Amino acid sequence: MSPPPGSLRAAVTAALAAIAAFAALPVLPVAAQETQAVQTYPAYLAEQLAEDPVYVSDHFAGVLDLSDSRSRITAQVERLEFPMYVIVAPRLTSYGEMLDDGFLAAVHDRLGEDGVYLLLDHSGATNYALAYGVQVPLREATMEATMVPSFDYATPAPDVVERIVDNLAAGPAEAKARYERRQELYRSGADDTGDGYERDGFLAELAAELDPESSAGIRNQGLLIGAVISGLATIAGGALLHRRYRLGSAPTAPRQVRTPPSRPVTSAPSGPGNRSQRRRRAKRGRK
């Protein structure tokens, strides 16, 4: 006796649903774990900042003296009259998430404290900063630090924090004046490095960018040499192709063949008058 069609259809549907659920088991937990890890990273940093306003990631143990960096940044933060939370961490997480001002806002939401929040990598003047509940010239203070000529990709994070704190501690009017002065010097092509001498003009700036004493200068030298070699190879290849094209498309002159001049052929006209003249000559000859 065969089962009713309705019960057979229900059994097949239940079996397919069970197979689909079983196939999804290895995938769902991993994806859920990754999502949870990304979402809890701001919460983890908020917990660290609740204990210490300065967080320096252990990922930089090979490139920074972690203890010295924390001490230097802490000494700068304590100069301010308002709270400042500093995060020194890799910009790209192991989950492929970029740390930016949105991430910094998520950290603030979990910590729930007013103050200035600053996010930096282990080196370089680029940073993200947000202010909550305090009136400070944060934009001018941070932007001025990114425009200091002596700061490059190898500048340690504590040096950048010190510059930003100097600007904040100077007050709104002075911080704004410093930023405007830095902009003017930058636009005019002359800017002081902050260590006693001036860098003037494009060539001096280029020399500083190619300074072999810095890691950034060595890297820039390699990039410049590679660009020059590539450019020369491109120019040489283009010139060769142009020459071949011109030779291949040049019109060839037709070959001239000399022929000996032909002699003119003359023929006496024939007709009845000529035949009568020949007869008269023949009669004269007989006589």
PDB file of N, CA and C in Angstrom, residues 73-137:
ATOM      1  N   ILE A  73      53.587  58.897  26.086  1.00  0.00           N
ATOM      2  CA  ILE A  73      52.248  59.380  25.734  1.00  0.00           C
ATOM      3  C   ILE A  73      51.460  59.749  26.989  1.00  0.00           C
ATOM      4  N   THR A  74      51.604  58.944  28.043  1.00  0.00           N
ATOM      5  CA  THR A  74      50.903  59.242  29.303  1.00  0.00           C
ATOM      6  C   THR A  74      51.350  60.585  29.869  1.00  0.00           C
ATOM      7  N   ALA A  75      52.645  60.859  29.795  1.00  0.00           N
ATOM      8  CA  ALA A  75      53.154  62.138  30.297  1.00  0.00           C
ATOM      9  C   ALA A  75      52.557  63.312  29.523  1.00  0.00           C
ATOM     10  N   GLN A  76      52.332  63.139  28.226  1.00  0.00           N
ATOM     11  CA  GLN A  76      51.729  64.208  27.435  1.00  0.00           C
ATOM     12  C   GLN A  76      50.251  64.385  27.767  1.00  0.00           C
ATOM     13  N   VAL A  77      49.535  63.273  27.904  1.00  0.00           N
ATOM     14  CA  VAL A  77      48.100  63.333  28.196  1.00  0.00           C
ATOM     15  C   VAL A  77      47.843  64.030  29.525  1.00  0.00           C
ATOM     16  N   GLU A  78      48.704  63.803  30.492  1.00  0.00           N
ATOM     17  CA  GLU A  78      48.509  64.391  31.818  1.00  0.00           C
ATOM     18  C   GLU A  78      48.713  65.903  31.834  1.00  0.00           C
ATOM     19  N   ARG A  79      49.264  66.471  30.773  1.00  0.00           N
ATOM     20  CA  ARG A  79      49.434  67.919  30.706  1.00  0.00           C
ATOM     21  C   ARG A  79      48.115  68.649  30.461  1.00  0.00           C
ATOM     22  N   LEU A  80      47.131  67.955  29.928  1.00  0.00           N
ATOM     23  CA  LEU A  80      45.876  68.594  29.538  1.00  0.00           C
ATOM     24  C   LEU A  80      44.908  68.692  30.709  1.00  0.00           C
ATOM     25  N   GLU A  81      44.007  69.654  30.629  1.00  0.00           N
ATOM     26  CA  GLU A  81      43.009  69.860  31.680  1.00  0.00           C
ATOM     27  C   GLU A  81      41.730  69.070  31.429  1.00  0.00           C
ATOM     28  N   PHE A  82      41.692  68.303  30.376  1.00  0.00           N
ATOM     29  CA  PHE A  82      40.518  67.492  30.046  1.00  0.00           C
ATOM     30  C   PHE A  82      40.989  66.076  29.704  1.00  0.00           C
ATOM     31  N   PRO A  83      40.106  65.092  29.769  1.00  0.00           N
ATOM     32  CA  PRO A  83      40.513  63.714  29.486  1.00  0.00           C
ATOM     33  C   PRO A  83      40.902  63.537  28.014  1.00  0.00           C
ATOM     34  N   MET A  84      41.901  62.712  27.801  1.00  0.00           N
ATOM     35  CA  MET A  84      42.323  62.360  26.446  1.00  0.00           C
ATOM     36  C   MET A  84      42.625  60.870  26.415  1.00  0.00           C
ATOM     37  N   TYR A  85      42.038  60.180  25.460  1.00  0.00           N
ATOM     38  CA  TYR A  85      42.222  58.738  25.314  1.00  0.00           C
ATOM     39  C   TYR A  85      42.960  58.479  23.998  1.00  0.00           C
ATOM     40  N   VAL A  86      44.071  57.772  24.100  1.00  0.00           N
ATOM     41  CA  VAL A  86      44.940  57.555  22.944  1.00  0.00           C
ATOM     42  C   VAL A  86      45.007  56.061  22.649  1.00  0.00           C
ATOM     43  N   ILE A  87      44.761  55.710  21.393  1.00  0.00           N
ATOM     44  CA  ILE A  87      44.861  54.324  20.926  1.00  0.00           C
ATOM     45  C   ILE A  87      45.933  54.269  19.849  1.00  0.00           C
ATOM     46  N   VAL A  88      46.959  53.467  20.079  1.00  0.00           N
ATOM     47  CA  VAL A  88      47.993  53.207  19.073  1.00  0.00           C
ATOM     48  C   VAL A  88      47.831  51.749  18.658  1.00  0.00           C
ATOM     49  N   ALA A  89      47.276  51.537  17.475  1.00  0.00           N
ATOM     50  CA  ALA A  89      46.929  50.186  17.036  1.00  0.00           C
ATOM     51  C   ALA A  89      47.034  50.103  15.519  1.00  0.00           C
ATOM     52  N   PRO A  90      47.199  48.885  14.970  1.00  0.00           N
ATOM     53  CA  PRO A  90      47.237  48.727  13.505  1.00  0.00           C
ATOM     54  C   PRO A  90      45.945  49.212  12.866  1.00  0.00           C
ATOM     55  N   ARG A  91      46.070  49.863  11.743  1.00  0.00           N
ATOM     56  CA  ARG A  91      44.884  50.390  11.071  1.00  0.00           C
ATOM     57  C   ARG A  91      44.021  49.284  10.474  1.00  0.00           C
ATOM     58  N   LEU A  92      44.623  48.161  10.125  1.00  0.00           N
ATOM     59  CA  LEU A  92      43.882  47.066   9.510  1.00  0.00           C
ATOM     60  C   LEU A  92      43.876  45.883  10.461  1.00  0.00           C
ATOM     61  N   THR A  93      42.681  45.420  10.842  1.00  0.00           N
ATOM     62  CA  THR A  93      42.567  44.285  11.750  1.00  0.00           C
ATOM     63  C   THR A  93      42.727  42.982  10.985  1.00  0.00           C
ATOM     64  N   SER A  94      42.850  41.890  11.722  1.00  0.00           N
ATOM     65  CA  SER A  94      42.978  40.570  11.098  1.00  0.00           C
ATOM     66  C   SER A  94      41.707  40.163  10.367  1.00  0.00           C
ATOM     67  N   TYR A  95      40.606  40.844  10.626  1.00  0.00           N
ATOM     68  CA  TYR A  95      39.342  40.557   9.944  1.00  0.00           C
ATOM     69  C   TYR A  95      39.135  41.460   8.728  1.00  0.00           C
ATOM     70  N   GLY A  96      40.144  42.270   8.385  1.00  0.00           N
ATOM     71  CA  GLY A  96      40.038  43.131   7.219  1.00  0.00           C
ATOM     72  C   GLY A  96      39.307  44.431   7.462  1.00  0.00           C
ATOM     73  N   GLU A  97      39.077  44.800   8.720  1.00  0.00           N
ATOM     74  CA  GLU A  97      38.365  46.039   9.034  1.00  0.00           C
ATOM     75  C   GLU A  97      39.358  47.182   9.200  1.00  0.00           C
ATOM     76  N   MET A  98      39.082  48.315   8.541  1.00  0.00           N
ATOM     77  CA  MET A  98      39.914  49.498   8.677  1.00  0.00           C
ATOM     78  C   MET A  98      39.472  50.300   9.892  1.00  0.00           C
ATOM     79  N   LEU A  99      40.438  50.660  10.736  1.00  0.00           N
ATOM     80  CA  LEU A  99      40.136  51.490  11.900  1.00  0.00           C
ATOM     81  C   LEU A  99      40.162  52.956  11.472  1.00  0.00           C
ATOM     82  N   ASP A 100      39.045  53.649  11.649  1.00  0.00           N
ATOM     83  CA  ASP A 100      38.945  55.046  11.255  1.00  0.00           C
ATOM     84  C   ASP A 100      38.141  55.806  12.305  1.00  0.00           C
ATOM     85  N   ASP A 101      37.629  56.972  11.942  1.00  0.00           N
ATOM     86  CA  ASP A 101      36.881  57.749  12.925  1.00  0.00           C
ATOM     87  C   ASP A 101      35.567  57.074  13.316  1.00  0.00           C
ATOM     88  N   GLY A 102      35.000  56.264  12.415  1.00  0.00           N
ATOM     89  CA  GLY A 102      33.801  55.511  12.781  1.00  0.00           C
ATOM     90  C   GLY A 102      34.085  54.483  13.861  1.00  0.00           C
ATOM     91  N   PHE A 103      35.226  53.826  13.749  1.00  0.00           N
ATOM     92  CA  PHE A 103      35.639  52.877  14.785  1.00  0.00           C
ATOM     93  C   PHE A 103      35.897  53.610  16.095  1.00  0.00           C
ATOM     94  N   LEU A 104      36.519  54.777  16.000  1.00  0.00           N
ATOM     95  CA  LEU A 104      36.803  55.563  17.202  1.00  0.00           C
ATOM     96  C   LEU A 104      35.505  55.984  17.889  1.00  0.00           C
ATOM     97  N   ALA A 105      34.498  56.312  17.094  1.00  0.00           N
ATOM     98  CA  ALA A 105      33.198  56.665  17.673  1.00  0.00           C
ATOM     99  C   ALA A 105      32.571  55.471  18.382  1.00  0.00           C
ATOM    100  N   ALA A 106      32.772  54.265  17.822  1.00  0.00           N
ATOM    101  CA  ALA A 106      32.238  53.064  18.469  1.00  0.00           C
ATOM    102  C   ALA A 106      32.919  52.821  19.815  1.00  0.00           C
ATOM    103  N   VAL A 107      34.216  53.102  19.894  1.00  0.00           N
ATOM    104  CA  VAL A 107      34.921  52.965  21.171  1.00  0.00           C
ATOM    105  C   VAL A 107      34.345  53.943  22.194  1.00  0.00           C
ATOM    106  N   HIS A 108      34.110  55.182  21.770  1.00  0.00           N
ATOM    107  CA  HIS A 108      33.526  56.165  22.692  1.00  0.00           C
ATOM    108  C   HIS A 108      32.148  55.724  23.172  1.00  0.00           C
ATOM    109  N   ASP A 109      31.336  55.203  22.263  1.00  0.00           N
ATOM    110  CA  ASP A 109      29.983  54.778  22.648  1.00  0.00           C
ATOM    111  C   ASP A 109      30.029  53.712  23.736  1.00  0.00           C
ATOM    112  N   ARG A 110      31.033  52.851  23.683  1.00  0.00           N
ATOM    113  CA  ARG A 110      31.126  51.784  24.679  1.00  0.00           C
ATOM    114  C   ARG A 110      31.779  52.265  25.968  1.00  0.00           C
ATOM    115  N   LEU A 111      32.715  53.206  25.854  1.00  0.00           N
ATOM    116  CA  LEU A 111      33.339  53.738  27.062  1.00  0.00           C
ATOM    117  C   LEU A 111      32.411  54.744  27.748  1.00  0.00           C
ATOM    118  N   GLY A 112      31.750  55.577  26.970  1.00  0.00           N
ATOM    119  CA  GLY A 112      30.778  56.519  27.517  1.00  0.00           C
ATOM    120  C   GLY A 112      31.365  57.675  28.290  1.00  0.00           C
ATOM    121  N   GLU A 113      32.602  58.053  28.003  1.00  0.00           N
ATOM    122  CA  GLU A 113      33.251  59.155  28.715  1.00  0.00           C
ATOM    123  C   GLU A 113      33.518  60.306  27.757  1.00  0.00           C
ATOM    124  N   ASP A 114      33.378  61.544  28.263  1.00  0.00           N
ATOM    125  CA  ASP A 114      33.709  62.720  27.465  1.00  0.00           C
ATOM    126  C   ASP A 114      35.219  62.893  27.405  1.00  0.00           C
ATOM    127  N   GLY A 115      35.661  63.640  26.389  1.00  0.00           N
ATOM    128  CA  GLY A 115      37.076  63.910  26.239  1.00  0.00           C
ATOM    129  C   GLY A 115      37.487  63.825  24.780  1.00  0.00           C
ATOM    130  N   VAL A 116      38.782  63.847  24.551  1.00  0.00           N
ATOM    131  CA  VAL A 116      39.350  63.734  23.206  1.00  0.00           C
ATOM    132  C   VAL A 116      39.791  62.293  22.987  1.00  0.00           C
ATOM    133  N   TYR A 117      39.420  61.732  21.841  1.00  0.00           N
ATOM    134  CA  TYR A 117      39.806  60.370  21.468  1.00  0.00           C
ATOM    135  C   TYR A 117      40.728  60.461  20.259  1.00  0.00           C
ATOM    136  N   LEU A 118      41.885  59.819  20.376  1.00  0.00           N
ATOM    137  CA  LEU A 118      42.902  59.908  19.332  1.00  0.00           C
ATOM    138  C   LEU A 118      43.322  58.500  18.920  1.00  0.00           C
ATOM    139  N   LEU A 119      43.349  58.261  17.607  1.00  0.00           N
ATOM    140  CA  LEU A 119      43.734  56.959  17.049  1.00  0.00           C
ATOM    141  C   LEU A 119      44.909  57.154  16.105  1.00  0.00           C
ATOM    142  N   LEU A 120      46.008  56.416  16.356  1.00  0.00           N
ATOM    143  CA  LEU A 120      47.201  56.513  15.521  1.00  0.00           C
ATOM    144  C   LEU A 120      47.751  55.128  15.225  1.00  0.00           C
ATOM    145  N   ASP A 121      48.528  55.056  14.138  1.00  0.00           N
ATOM    146  CA  ASP A 121      49.351  53.883  13.886  1.00  0.00           C
ATOM    147  C   ASP A 121      50.655  54.062  14.658  1.00  0.00           C
ATOM    148  N   HIS A 122      51.560  53.095  14.561  1.00  0.00           N
ATOM    149  CA  HIS A 122      52.793  53.185  15.353  1.00  0.00           C
ATOM    150  C   HIS A 122      53.721  54.283  14.855  1.00  0.00           C
ATOM    151  N   SER A 123      53.550  54.715  13.583  1.00  0.00           N
ATOM    152  CA  SER A 123      54.401  55.771  13.044  1.00  0.00           C
ATOM    153  C   SER A 123      53.610  56.567  12.015  1.00  0.00           C
ATOM    154  N   GLY A 124      54.126  57.751  11.701  1.00  0.00           N
ATOM    155  CA  GLY A 124      53.443  58.616  10.749  1.00  0.00           C
ATOM    156  C   GLY A 124      52.544  59.610  11.439  1.00  0.00           C
ATOM    157  N   ALA A 125      52.338  60.747  10.789  1.00  0.00           N
ATOM    158  CA  ALA A 125      51.565  61.824  11.405  1.00  0.00           C
ATOM    159  C   ALA A 125      50.067  61.699  11.166  1.00  0.00           C
ATOM    160  N   THR A 126      49.637  60.769  10.310  1.00  0.00           N
ATOM    161  CA  THR A 126      48.207  60.607  10.041  1.00  0.00           C
ATOM    162  C   THR A 126      47.501  60.086  11.285  1.00  0.00           C
ATOM    163  N   ASN A 127      46.331  60.657  11.576  1.00  0.00           N
ATOM    164  CA  ASN A 127      45.617  60.264  12.782  1.00  0.00           C
ATOM    165  C   ASN A 127      44.131  60.533  12.602  1.00  0.00           C
ATOM    166  N   TYR A 128      43.353  59.942  13.488  1.00  0.00           N
ATOM    167  CA  TYR A 128      41.918  60.228  13.586  1.00  0.00           C
ATOM    168  C   TYR A 128      41.650  60.740  14.998  1.00  0.00           C
ATOM    169  N   ALA A 129      40.828  61.767  15.094  1.00  0.00           N
ATOM    170  CA  ALA A 129      40.564  62.362  16.402  1.00  0.00           C
ATOM    171  C   ALA A 129      39.118  62.830  16.473  1.00  0.00           C
ATOM    172  N   LEU A 130      38.508  62.630  17.634  1.00  0.00           N
ATOM    173  CA  LEU A 130      37.136  63.070  17.900  1.00  0.00           C
ATOM    174  C   LEU A 130      37.088  63.679  19.293  1.00  0.00           C
ATOM    175  N   ALA A 131      36.200  64.637  19.472  1.00  0.00           N
ATOM    176  CA  ALA A 131      36.033  65.289  20.777  1.00  0.00           C
ATOM    177  C   ALA A 131      34.579  65.171  21.208  1.00  0.00           C
ATOM    178  N   TYR A 132      34.381  64.825  22.480  1.00  0.00           N
ATOM    179  CA  TYR A 132      33.037  64.686  23.047  1.00  0.00           C
ATOM    180  C   TYR A 132      32.972  65.478  24.354  1.00  0.00           C
ATOM    181  N   GLY A 133      32.024  66.420  24.431  1.00  0.00           N
ATOM    182  CA  GLY A 133      31.791  67.149  25.664  1.00  0.00           C
ATOM    183  C   GLY A 133      32.850  68.161  26.027  1.00  0.00           C
ATOM    184  N   VAL A 134      33.802  68.443  25.144  1.00  0.00           N
ATOM    185  CA  VAL A 134      34.842  69.438  25.419  1.00  0.00           C
ATOM    186  C   VAL A 134      34.976  70.337  24.200  1.00  0.00           C
ATOM    187  N   GLN A 135      35.229  71.613  24.442  1.00  0.00           N
ATOM    188  CA  GLN A 135      35.415  72.586  23.372  1.00  0.00           C
ATOM    189  C   GLN A 135      36.916  72.825  23.186  1.00  0.00           C
ATOM    190  N   VAL A 136      37.493  72.184  22.191  1.00  0.00           N
ATOM    191  CA  VAL A 136      38.934  72.293  21.951  1.00  0.00           C
ATOM    192  C   VAL A 136      39.167  72.453  20.445  1.00  0.00           C
ATOM    193  N   PRO A 137      40.274  73.104  20.061  1.00  0.00           N
ATOM    194  CA  PRO A 137      40.598  73.261  18.636  1.00  0.00           C
ATOM    195  C   PRO A 137      41.222  71.979  18.077  1.00  0.00           C
TER     196      PRO A 137
END
